[in-house]
Every structure is written in structure tokens, then in C-alpha cells.
Short mmCIF file of C-alpha atoms and ligand atoms in Angstrom, two decimals:
data_model
loop_
_atom_site.label_atom_id
_atom_site.label_comp_id
_atom_site.label_asym_id
_atom_site.label_seq_id
_atom_site.Cartn_x
_atom_site.Cartn_y
_atom_site.Cartn_z
CA MET A 1 0.00 0.00 0.00
CA LYS A 2 1.40 3.45 -0.97
CA ALA A 3 1.97 5.94 1.85
CA LYS A 4 -0.79 8.22 0.54
CA GLU A 5 -3.31 5.40 0.66
CA ARG A 6 -2.25 4.20 4.08
CA LYS A 7 -5.01 6.03 5.90
CA LYS A 8 -7.69 5.75 3.25
CA LEU A 9 -10.52 3.47 4.14
CA CYS A 10 -13.50 1.80 2.55
CA ILE A 11 -16.26 0.81 4.93
CA VAL A 12 -18.39 -1.95 3.41
CA MET A 13 -21.85 -2.36 4.89
CA MET A 14 -23.33 -5.85 4.90
CA GLY A 15 -26.65 -7.35 5.93
CA LEU A 16 -30.14 -8.33 4.86
CA PRO A 17 -32.59 -5.64 3.73
CA ALA A 18 -34.25 -3.66 6.56
CA ARG A 19 -31.43 -4.29 9.05
CA GLY A 20 -30.34 -0.68 9.46
CA LYS A 21 -27.41 -0.59 7.02
CA SER A 22 -28.27 2.81 5.53
CA THR A 23 -28.97 4.26 8.95
CA HIS A 24 -25.59 3.18 10.23
CA ALA A 25 -23.89 4.31 7.02
CA LYS A 26 -25.42 7.76 7.45
CA LYS A 27 -24.51 7.83 11.11
CA ILE A 28 -20.86 7.07 10.26
CA LEU A 29 -20.90 9.63 7.43
CA GLU A 30 -22.23 12.45 9.60
CA ASN A 31 -19.92 11.80 12.49
CA LEU A 32 -16.72 11.26 10.49
CA SER A 33 -17.44 14.36 8.39
CA LYS A 34 -17.24 16.34 11.64
CA GLU A 35 -13.64 15.12 11.95
CA ASN A 36 -12.78 17.08 8.79
CA LEU A 37 -12.58 13.92 6.72
CA ASN A 38 -13.96 13.60 3.19
CA VAL A 39 -16.57 10.88 3.48
CA LYS A 40 -19.18 9.71 0.98
CA VAL A 41 -21.80 6.95 0.88
CA PHE A 42 -22.13 4.81 -2.28
CA ASN A 43 -25.53 3.18 -2.26
CA ASN A 44 -26.30 0.28 -4.62
CA GLY A 45 -30.05 0.84 -4.49
CA ASP A 46 -29.72 4.47 -5.60
CA LEU A 47 -27.56 3.39 -8.52
CA ARG A 48 -29.99 0.62 -9.48
CA ARG A 49 -32.88 3.10 -9.53
CA LYS A 50 -30.77 5.54 -11.58
CA TYR A 51 -29.55 3.08 -14.24
CA ILE A 52 -32.45 0.69 -14.64
CA LYS A 53 -35.47 2.39 -16.03
CA GLU A 54 -38.01 -0.35 -15.41
CA ASN A 55 -39.29 -0.87 -11.86
CA THR A 56 -37.04 -3.33 -10.00
CA SER A 57 -39.15 -3.72 -6.88
CA SER A 58 -40.38 -7.21 -7.82
CA PHE A 59 -38.83 -9.94 -5.67
CA GLU A 60 -38.02 -11.91 -8.82
CA PHE A 61 -35.37 -9.34 -9.64
CA TYR A 62 -33.50 -10.63 -6.56
CA ASN A 63 -33.80 -14.32 -7.37
CA PRO A 64 -30.23 -15.67 -7.13
CA ASP A 65 -31.06 -18.34 -9.76
CA ASN A 66 -32.17 -15.84 -12.36
CA GLN A 67 -28.99 -15.47 -14.45
CA LYS A 68 -30.21 -12.38 -16.25
CA THR A 69 -31.00 -10.26 -13.19
CA VAL A 70 -27.99 -11.58 -11.27
CA LYS A 71 -25.82 -10.24 -14.08
CA VAL A 72 -27.51 -6.83 -13.96
CA ARG A 73 -27.14 -6.66 -10.18
CA GLU A 74 -23.47 -7.65 -10.34
CA GLU A 75 -22.84 -4.93 -12.92
CA ILE A 76 -24.49 -2.30 -10.75
CA ALA A 77 -22.51 -3.49 -7.73
CA LEU A 78 -19.25 -3.25 -9.68
CA ILE A 79 -20.00 0.29 -10.86
CA ASN A 80 -20.70 1.24 -7.27
CA ILE A 81 -17.47 -0.33 -6.00
CA ARG A 82 -15.47 1.40 -8.71
CA ASN A 83 -17.14 4.75 -7.98
CA ALA A 84 -16.05 4.31 -4.37
CA ARG A 85 -12.51 3.48 -5.56
CA GLU A 86 -12.40 6.59 -7.77
CA TYR A 87 -13.46 8.70 -4.84
CA LEU A 88 -10.66 7.28 -2.70
CA ARG A 89 -8.20 7.84 -5.55
CA SER A 90 -9.16 11.49 -5.72
CA LYS A 91 -10.18 13.55 -2.70
CA GLY A 92 -11.94 10.92 -0.57
CA ASP A 93 -10.63 9.78 2.81
CA ILE A 94 -13.41 7.33 3.53
CA ALA A 95 -15.88 5.69 1.15
CA ILE A 96 -18.86 3.79 2.52
CA ILE A 97 -20.37 1.13 0.26
CA ASP A 98 -23.98 0.71 1.28
CA ALA A 99 -25.24 -2.61 -0.13
CA ALA A 100 -26.29 -6.05 1.11
CA ASN A 101 -22.96 -7.75 0.17
CA VAL A 102 -24.28 -11.00 1.62
CA THR A 103 -22.19 -13.42 -0.46
CA ARG A 104 -18.55 -14.16 0.08
CA LYS A 105 -18.03 -13.90 -3.68
CA ARG A 106 -19.26 -10.30 -3.73
CA ARG A 107 -17.05 -9.43 -0.79
CA GLN A 108 -14.07 -10.96 -2.56
CA ILE A 109 -14.74 -8.66 -5.51
CA VAL A 110 -14.77 -5.68 -3.15
CA ILE A 111 -11.49 -6.80 -1.61
CA SER A 112 -9.73 -7.24 -4.95
CA GLU A 113 -11.12 -4.03 -6.52
CA LEU A 114 -10.06 -2.04 -3.46
CA ALA A 115 -6.75 -3.79 -2.87
CA ASP A 116 -4.96 -0.42 -2.48
CA TYR A 117 -7.10 0.61 0.45
CA ASN A 118 -8.00 -0.46 3.97
CA ILE A 119 -11.32 -2.25 4.15
CA LEU A 120 -13.63 -2.57 7.14
CA PHE A 121 -16.80 -4.65 6.82
CA VAL A 122 -19.77 -3.72 9.02
CA GLU A 123 -22.47 -6.38 9.28
CA CYS A 124 -25.86 -5.20 10.60
CA VAL A 125 -28.05 -7.85 12.20
CA ASN A 126 -31.46 -7.66 13.80
CA GLU A 127 -33.81 -10.61 14.10
CA GLU A 128 -36.56 -9.29 16.38
CA GLU A 129 -39.56 -10.54 14.49
CA ASP A 130 -42.29 -8.10 15.55
CA PHE A 131 -40.03 -5.19 15.00
CA LEU A 132 -38.83 -6.44 11.63
CA ASN A 133 -42.43 -6.40 10.47
CA ILE A 134 -42.60 -2.69 11.22
CA CYS A 135 -39.28 -2.12 9.41
CA VAL A 136 -40.49 -4.00 6.35
CA GLU A 137 -43.73 -2.02 6.40
CA THR A 138 -41.80 1.26 6.33
CA LYS A 139 -39.70 -0.02 3.41
CA THR A 140 -42.83 -0.74 1.41
CA LYS A 141 -43.77 2.93 1.64
CA LEU A 142 -40.88 3.73 -0.71
CA LEU A 143 -41.75 5.20 -4.08
CA GLU A 144 -40.75 2.02 -5.95
CA PHE A 145 -43.67 0.17 -4.28
CA SER A 146 -46.27 2.85 -4.87
CA HIS A 147 -47.86 0.86 -7.74
CA LEU A 148 -48.65 -2.10 -5.44
CA PRO A 149 -51.38 -2.51 -2.79
CA LYS A 150 -49.89 -2.34 0.72
CA GLN A 151 -50.16 -6.06 1.53
CA GLU A 152 -48.75 -7.10 -1.82
CA ALA A 153 -45.78 -4.77 -1.43
CA TYR A 154 -45.19 -6.21 2.03
CA GLN A 155 -45.19 -9.83 0.82
CA ASN A 156 -43.02 -8.86 -2.10
CA PHE A 157 -40.39 -7.35 0.18
CA LEU A 158 -40.45 -10.42 2.46
CA LYS A 159 -39.75 -12.64 -0.55
CA ARG A 160 -36.88 -10.36 -1.54
CA ILE A 161 -35.40 -10.88 1.94
CA GLU A 162 -35.83 -14.67 1.59
CA TYR A 163 -33.82 -14.61 -1.62
CA TYR A 164 -31.00 -12.75 0.10
CA LYS A 165 -31.13 -15.24 2.98
CA LYS A 166 -30.53 -18.12 0.58
CA ARG A 167 -27.01 -16.90 -0.18
CA TYR A 168 -26.20 -15.20 3.10
CA VAL A 169 -22.81 -15.93 4.65
CA HIS A 170 -21.89 -14.13 7.89
CA LEU A 171 -18.59 -12.28 8.15
CA SER A 172 -15.81 -14.36 9.63
CA ASP A 173 -12.93 -14.82 7.18
CA GLU A 174 -12.71 -11.17 6.23
CA PRO A 175 -9.65 -9.42 7.68
CA ASN A 176 -11.41 -6.55 9.49
CA TYR A 177 -15.00 -6.39 10.56
CA ILE A 178 -17.58 -5.32 13.10
CA VAL A 179 -20.84 -7.23 13.52
CA ILE A 180 -23.41 -5.02 15.18
CA ASP A 181 -26.84 -5.73 16.64
CA SER A 182 -28.23 -2.68 14.98
CA LEU A 183 -31.33 -2.39 17.14
CA ASN A 184 -29.44 -2.39 20.41
CA ASN A 185 -26.24 -0.77 19.08
CA LYS A 186 -24.19 -3.59 20.55
CA ILE A 187 -21.04 -5.07 19.03
CA LEU A 188 -21.51 -8.84 18.66
CA LYS A 189 -18.20 -9.73 17.05
CA GLU A 190 -15.19 -7.81 15.77
CA LYS A 191 -11.76 -8.13 14.25
CA ASP A 192 -9.28 -5.30 13.81
CA GLU A 193 -5.93 -5.88 12.19
CA GLY A 194 -4.94 -2.23 12.33
CA ILE A 195 -7.66 -0.31 10.52
CA PRO A 196 -7.40 3.51 10.64
CA TYR A 197 -10.18 5.23 12.60
CA TYR A 198 -11.29 1.83 13.92
CA HIS A 199 -12.00 2.95 17.48
CA LEU A 200 -13.72 6.10 16.34
CA ILE A 201 -16.00 4.12 14.02
CA ARG A 202 -16.70 1.62 16.78
CA ASP A 203 -17.66 4.46 19.14
CA ILE A 204 -19.93 5.97 16.51
CA LEU A 205 -21.69 2.64 15.93
CA VAL A 206 -22.48 2.02 19.59
CA SER A 207 -23.43 5.57 20.51
CA ASP A 208 -26.85 7.19 20.53
CA TRP A 209 -27.32 9.43 17.58
CA ILE A 210 -30.25 11.75 17.88
CA HIS A 211 -30.66 14.84 15.79
CA ASN A 212 -33.80 16.04 17.47
CA LEU A 213 -36.05 14.12 19.79
CA TYR A 214 -39.08 16.03 21.03
CA LEU A 215 -40.35 14.31 24.15
CA VAL A 216 -43.92 15.30 24.91
CA ARG A 217 -46.43 14.27 27.56
CA HIS A 218 -50.11 14.03 26.63
CA GLY A 219 -52.36 16.91 27.71
CA GLN A 220 -54.89 16.89 30.53
CA THR A 221 -57.23 13.86 30.74
CA TYR A 222 -60.41 13.20 32.74
CA PHE A 223 -58.38 10.84 34.90
CA ASN A 224 -55.85 13.62 35.57
CA LEU A 225 -58.71 15.82 36.79
CA GLU A 226 -59.79 13.11 39.23
CA ASN A 227 -56.23 12.17 40.17
CA ARG A 228 -56.72 8.63 38.94
CA ILE A 229 -53.90 6.41 37.77
CA GLY A 230 -53.64 4.18 34.69
CA GLY A 231 -56.76 3.64 32.56
CA ASP A 232 -57.34 4.80 29.01
CA SER A 233 -59.00 8.13 29.59
CA GLU A 234 -59.77 10.72 26.89
CA LEU A 235 -58.35 14.22 26.82
CA THR A 236 -60.47 16.96 28.43
CA GLU A 237 -61.35 20.12 26.52
CA ARG A 238 -58.27 21.70 28.05
CA GLY A 239 -56.19 18.66 27.01
CA MET A 240 -57.44 19.07 23.44
CA ARG A 241 -56.52 22.76 23.48
CA GLN A 242 -53.05 21.78 24.67
CA ALA A 243 -52.85 19.28 21.81
CA LYS A 244 -53.78 21.95 19.28
CA ASP A 245 -51.27 24.40 20.77
CA LEU A 246 -48.58 21.74 20.59
CA ALA A 247 -49.42 20.91 16.99
CA LYS A 248 -49.30 24.59 16.00
CA HIS A 249 -46.00 24.99 17.80
CA PHE A 250 -44.45 22.20 15.71
CA LYS A 251 -46.18 23.11 12.44
CA LYS A 252 -42.97 24.24 10.75
CA THR A 253 -40.66 21.72 12.43
CA ASP A 254 -39.07 19.01 10.33
CA ILE A 255 -40.53 15.88 11.94
CA HIS A 256 -41.09 12.58 10.14
CA TYR A 257 -41.93 10.02 12.80
CA VAL A 258 -44.18 10.34 15.82
CA PHE A 259 -44.19 7.50 18.34
CA THR A 260 -47.01 7.22 20.86
CA SER A 261 -48.24 4.66 23.36
CA THR A 262 -51.31 2.60 22.46
CA LYS A 263 -53.48 4.80 24.70
CA LYS A 264 -56.12 7.21 23.39
CA ARG A 265 -54.61 10.21 25.17
CA THR A 266 -51.26 10.02 23.34
CA ILE A 267 -52.70 9.02 19.95
CA ALA A 268 -55.13 11.97 20.08
CA ILE A 269 -52.15 14.33 20.34
CA ALA A 270 -50.39 12.67 17.40
CA GLU A 271 -53.53 13.05 15.30
CA GLU A 272 -53.57 16.80 15.99
CA ILE A 273 -49.93 16.96 14.90
CA LYS A 274 -50.81 15.13 11.70
CA ILE A 275 -53.36 17.82 10.86
CA GLN A 276 -50.53 20.39 10.94
CA ILE A 277 -47.80 18.15 9.46
CA PRO A 278 -49.65 15.69 7.16
CA ASP A 279 -46.48 13.81 6.16
CA ILE A 280 -45.70 12.42 9.60
CA GLU A 281 -46.02 8.72 10.26
CA ILE A 282 -47.54 7.65 13.57
CA PHE A 283 -46.36 4.49 15.33
CA PRO A 284 -48.25 3.44 18.47
CA PHE A 285 -45.82 1.34 20.58
CA GLU A 286 -46.93 -0.76 23.57
CA GLU A 287 -43.43 -0.15 24.92
CA PHE A 288 -44.48 3.46 25.58
CA ASP A 289 -47.65 2.58 27.52
CA GLU A 290 -47.75 4.08 31.00
CA ILE A 291 -46.48 2.12 34.01
CA ASP A 292 -48.86 -0.80 34.54
CA THR A 293 -50.64 -0.14 37.83
CA GLY A 294 -52.03 -3.73 37.90
CA ASP A 295 -54.78 -4.28 40.47
CA CYS A 296 -54.74 -0.56 41.30
CA ASP A 297 -55.59 0.51 37.77
CA SER A 298 -58.06 3.43 37.59
CA ILE A 299 -58.18 4.17 41.31
CA SER A 300 -57.28 7.62 42.64
CA TYR A 301 -54.22 8.46 44.73
CA ASP A 302 -56.61 9.11 47.68
CA GLU A 303 -58.17 5.66 47.30
CA LEU A 304 -54.70 4.14 47.13
CA ARG A 305 -53.80 5.84 50.41
CA LEU A 306 -57.07 5.00 52.21
CA SER A 307 -57.88 1.51 50.85
CA TYR A 308 -54.34 0.17 50.50
CA PRO A 309 -52.33 1.89 53.26
CA ASN A 310 -49.61 -0.76 53.22
CA LEU A 311 -49.07 -0.40 49.49
CA TYR A 312 -49.15 3.35 49.79
CA GLU A 313 -46.48 3.29 52.48
CA THR A 314 -44.23 0.77 50.71
CA ARG A 315 -44.44 2.88 47.58
CA PHE A 316 -43.65 6.02 49.53
CA LYS A 317 -40.54 4.41 51.02
CA ASP A 318 -39.07 3.20 47.73
CA LYS A 319 -41.03 4.45 44.75
CA TYR A 320 -38.51 3.24 42.15
CA ASN A 321 -38.64 -0.41 43.23
CA PHE A 322 -42.30 -0.51 44.30
CA THR A 323 -44.25 -2.98 42.11
CA TYR A 324 -48.02 -2.57 41.80
CA PRO A 325 -49.72 -5.95 42.54
CA ASN A 326 -49.91 -7.69 39.13
CA GLY A 327 -48.36 -4.62 37.60
CA GLU A 328 -44.97 -2.97 37.15
CA SER A 329 -42.37 -0.93 38.99
CA TYR A 330 -40.28 1.91 37.58
CA ARG A 331 -37.40 -0.57 37.58
CA THR A 332 -39.21 -3.03 35.30
CA LEU A 333 -40.76 -0.23 33.24
CA LYS A 334 -37.24 0.87 32.32
CA GLY A 335 -36.54 -2.30 30.30
CA ARG A 336 -39.51 -1.99 28.00
CA VAL A 337 -39.27 1.79 27.55
CA GLN A 338 -35.62 1.38 26.65
CA LEU A 339 -36.57 -1.19 24.00
CA GLY A 340 -39.24 1.18 22.62
CA LEU A 341 -36.69 3.97 22.41
CA LYS A 342 -34.24 1.75 20.54
CA LYS A 343 -36.93 0.79 18.06
CA ALA A 344 -37.91 4.43 17.58
CA LEU A 345 -34.29 5.47 17.04
CA PHE A 346 -33.74 2.63 14.58
CA LEU A 347 -36.82 3.49 12.53
CA SER A 348 -36.20 7.22 12.44
CA GLY A 349 -32.42 6.82 12.10
CA ASP A 350 -31.87 7.99 8.58
CA VAL A 351 -34.33 10.87 8.73
CA GLY A 352 -33.28 12.09 12.12
CA ASN A 353 -36.04 14.14 13.73
CA MET A 354 -38.76 12.49 15.77
CA MET A 355 -41.28 12.96 18.52
CA ILE A 356 -42.32 10.65 21.33
CA ILE A 357 -45.66 11.34 23.00
CA GLY A 358 -45.63 9.48 26.25
CA HIS A 359 -46.85 9.51 29.82
CA ARG A 360 -45.50 10.84 33.08
CA GLY A 361 -43.80 7.61 34.20
CA VAL A 362 -42.60 6.68 30.71
CA ASN A 363 -41.15 10.13 30.03
CA ARG A 364 -39.32 10.07 33.36
CA ILE A 365 -37.62 6.87 32.27
CA ILE A 366 -36.75 8.27 28.83
CA LEU A 367 -35.19 11.37 30.36
CA SER A 368 -33.24 9.28 32.85
CA LEU A 369 -31.71 7.39 29.93
CA PHE A 370 -30.12 10.63 28.72
CA GLU A 371 -29.08 12.33 31.91
CA PHE A 372 -27.51 10.87 34.97
CA ARG A 373 -30.06 10.51 37.78
CA ASN A 374 -29.98 8.57 41.01
CA VAL A 375 -32.61 5.89 40.61
CA GLU A 376 -34.47 7.10 43.69
CA ASP A 377 -34.98 10.49 41.98
CA VAL A 378 -36.30 9.11 38.69
CA PRO A 379 -39.97 8.68 39.81
CA TYR A 380 -40.04 12.33 40.88
CA ILE A 381 -38.74 14.01 37.70
CA TYR A 382 -41.00 16.92 36.76
CA ILE A 383 -42.95 16.10 33.57
CA PRO A 384 -45.35 18.97 32.79
CA GLN A 385 -48.18 18.90 30.25
CA ASP A 386 -47.56 22.36 28.80
CA LYS A 387 -43.86 21.91 28.08
CA TYR A 388 -41.74 19.39 26.20
CA PHE A 389 -38.14 18.26 26.27
CA HIS A 390 -35.88 18.77 23.27
CA ILE A 391 -33.09 16.19 23.26
CA THR A 392 -30.07 15.99 20.97
CA ALA A 393 -27.29 13.45 21.39
CA THR A 394 -24.09 12.32 19.67
CA GLN A 395 -21.14 10.43 21.06
CA TYR A 396 -19.65 13.76 22.17
CA LYS A 397 -22.55 15.67 23.61
CA LYS A 398 -26.04 15.38 24.98
CA LEU A 399 -28.33 18.36 25.29
CA ILE A 400 -31.70 18.40 27.01
CA GLU A 401 -33.79 21.54 27.08
CA MET A 402 -37.26 22.02 28.52
CA LYS A 403 -39.38 24.28 26.31
CA LYS A 404 -42.84 25.78 26.69
CA PHE A 405 -45.42 25.44 23.95
CA SER A 406 -48.74 26.25 25.56
CA ALA A 407 -50.32 29.38 26.97
CA PHE A 408 -51.88 27.20 29.67
CA ASP A 409 -50.76 26.73 33.29
O1 F6P B 501 -50.87 11.00 34.74
C1 F6P B 501 -51.07 10.01 35.66
C2 F6P B 501 -50.01 8.90 35.54
O2 F6P B 501 -49.52 8.85 34.22
C3 F6P B 501 -50.55 7.54 35.95
O3 F6P B 501 -51.25 6.82 34.97
C4 F6P B 501 -49.32 6.87 36.46
O4 F6P B 501 -49.59 5.78 37.29
C5 F6P B 501 -48.62 8.02 37.15
O5 F6P B 501 -48.91 9.18 36.40
C6 F6P B 501 -47.13 7.89 37.26
O6 F6P B 501 -46.65 8.87 38.16
P1 F6P B 501 -46.40 8.50 39.70
O7 F6P B 501 -45.48 7.32 39.67
O8 F6P B 501 -45.74 9.74 40.26
O9 F6P B 501 -47.69 8.17 40.37
#
């Protein structure tokens, strides 16, 4: 390798469709660009859509036994690899090839075409079935599927994944690689034989990457008025006014994804936002449902104190660890909220800005995941209904600001 090339690097993404490759590629691009490096992503799919005029969304195009389409796909892949090589030959410091690269043969081609440069493979895996369904659904909203009914597009994409699975060989013989659980941002396997920027890239992959997260609590409900816990109460007139104020406040904000719980009070807010920003997609996640108050569901705090004095006292003594009979504690709530947040970050990854509309307990947990808090303080964090939290996070900094949106209170 010539001295000039010694620090030049090609990062080669690898993984089945809908496993977060593009999100991670973009995350690496954004973060390495901040290091004053010339970085560019080379995406096979973009090239395919540019060069092939007919629609290539049909799963048959990905059939590994169809000689004709295999040839076309190999040609596209080679152009992409060579574009990346040209970039490294000229001003590029780091090229990122964003493609499935699931066969060893394809990876061998990459290695020989880029023999003058360092190569790091990054395999993205994620096999959480329920969640994958949501990921596949979002893929089928792409323009190339617009001619198909929703269910047909969904089945089509699943068959495409099956074809890729047929030839899939995990990384293991390649000289340098990172295998990442791309939902949980956890490194599963790695090998580094002296790749430049390796530790930086590793840090980027495992870190939270949030452009803008707007964390909102639902407005006033009938249960709030009566000081009742749990339930699935509707918003009051005041709660609806808060929702409208919130929606107006965000009217001009660049938001793509809104995550709610499955409860009426959070979905109602998201629907108001959709009136102001019609392009948003709403995802109701059970993971963001309020702390499960079990046998105490729907009772008021006064009833809890008078009818269940022992419970009331135990809760008072250690609110974080207190578990409602047949329900949850803040400690157990943390696990599922954390999973919900990971899913939300994964889905919104390559567009960046998102909103979560949650509940008092849920939002306390989300905040505690970004700022250090003693666990005993977490169940007391102030979560108002007329203000929201604006969170941004990279591997270097985290910023949390509380902002007012409503004329109420
Ligand atoms: O808004 C009421 C509520 O969301 C209840 O449903 C929930 O049990 C409670 O707040 C959580 O707050 P705390 O743990 O302080 O009672």
C-alpha cells in the first residue's frame, strides 16, 4: 500500500434488507465528516434506480437463480465499488459502500477491486420478528412500491429478503470487521488488524445518535382531573386545546416520525400533529404505555392511600422499586421503555427528527436514559403537560432543554 493510501478506508456495509445498514452508514458519514474527513456513501439501491429504467421492486429481480437479473445486479454493484474506488483515488478519505454484500463472492470482488485501500466490513443484524415487520412495512412505503397494494408490497419485500437469505454468509474470514446488533447498538463480534479510525467508528456505531427528539407528555385527561392512575381516559377540553397548541407549535418543524403509546390520550395528540404536518407517520408502541398499575388501575391516589395503606407506604418508602400488585415498577418499566426507544431510534435513524408522545412515568424513564439521575430520583422528575423536552445526542454531547409550547398553566 502506498503511503498516501495508508489512511484511506472503505467501509463496506453488509446485511439483509431492513437491518439498518443505511442508517448506520449515514450515522458514520455524519460523524466522520465532523472530523474534517472527506466521506461519501455509495448506495447500490440508488444506482440501481438511476440506471435501470423499469421498476425493480419485484422480488423476482433478486432471485439468485435468475442469471439475467444476477448479471444486472453484479454490474451495478461493480460500478458502485469502482465509484467508491475513484473517490478514494481522488479527494476521498473514507468511502462507505452501502449494499447487502451477503455473499462471500461479492465481498471478494470488493477486496480485490479495493486492494490499495484499507477495508472494514460492518455487518448489521437484527432478528426481532415483531419489529422487523414494522421495518419491512416502512420499506414498502418507498416510491418504488407505490404501484402495489400495501399487503402485496409487504409480501413482495419479504420474498426479496428470503432470496438474500438463501445466499447469506456471515462475516468471519474477512480481515477486518464489526458485527453489530443494529437495534441495540451492541457489538456482537469484531476483528481489527490495524484499521485507521477503527475505534472512532466503533464508538460511533455504539453511541446514541439523535438529531432532534421532542419528548412530549399528553395533555390533561379526565383521569388527571380526578387524580386517577392508569386507565385509558380521553383528553379533556383543556387537554385538546393543549394538543392543538402543541401541533401549531411544531407546524414548521421538520418531523417525520411520531411515536405514541397505544393509549387514546397520546394518539389523540399525534392526530392533531398530523393535521398540521400531514407527512408524519404515527407508530403506536406498547413499549411506551404508561407504568402498569395492575390491580390498582383506575383508582385515585386518595383511594390508594385509604384503601391500601400498606401499598401506599411501601411505595412512599421506595417508589422506584415498588411494584403494583400484578403490575410494574419503575425498575421493570425501564426495560420496555428502553426497548421502545431503541426501536424508535432505529426506525427514524436515517431521517433524524422524531417525537415521542408518552406519559409521566414513561417520560421520566426516557429522560433518565439521557441524563444521569440517582434511581431514587427518577420517579419524581417533573414532567409537565404544557412543556416538552428537546433532546439531541451524539457520542460527544447530549443536550436536554425544557421548552414551553402552551399558553396554559
Ligand atoms: O398521569 C397520571 C399517571 O400517568 C398515571 O397513569 C401513572 O400511574 C402516574 O402518572 C405515574 O406517576 P407516579 O409514579 O408519580 O404516580
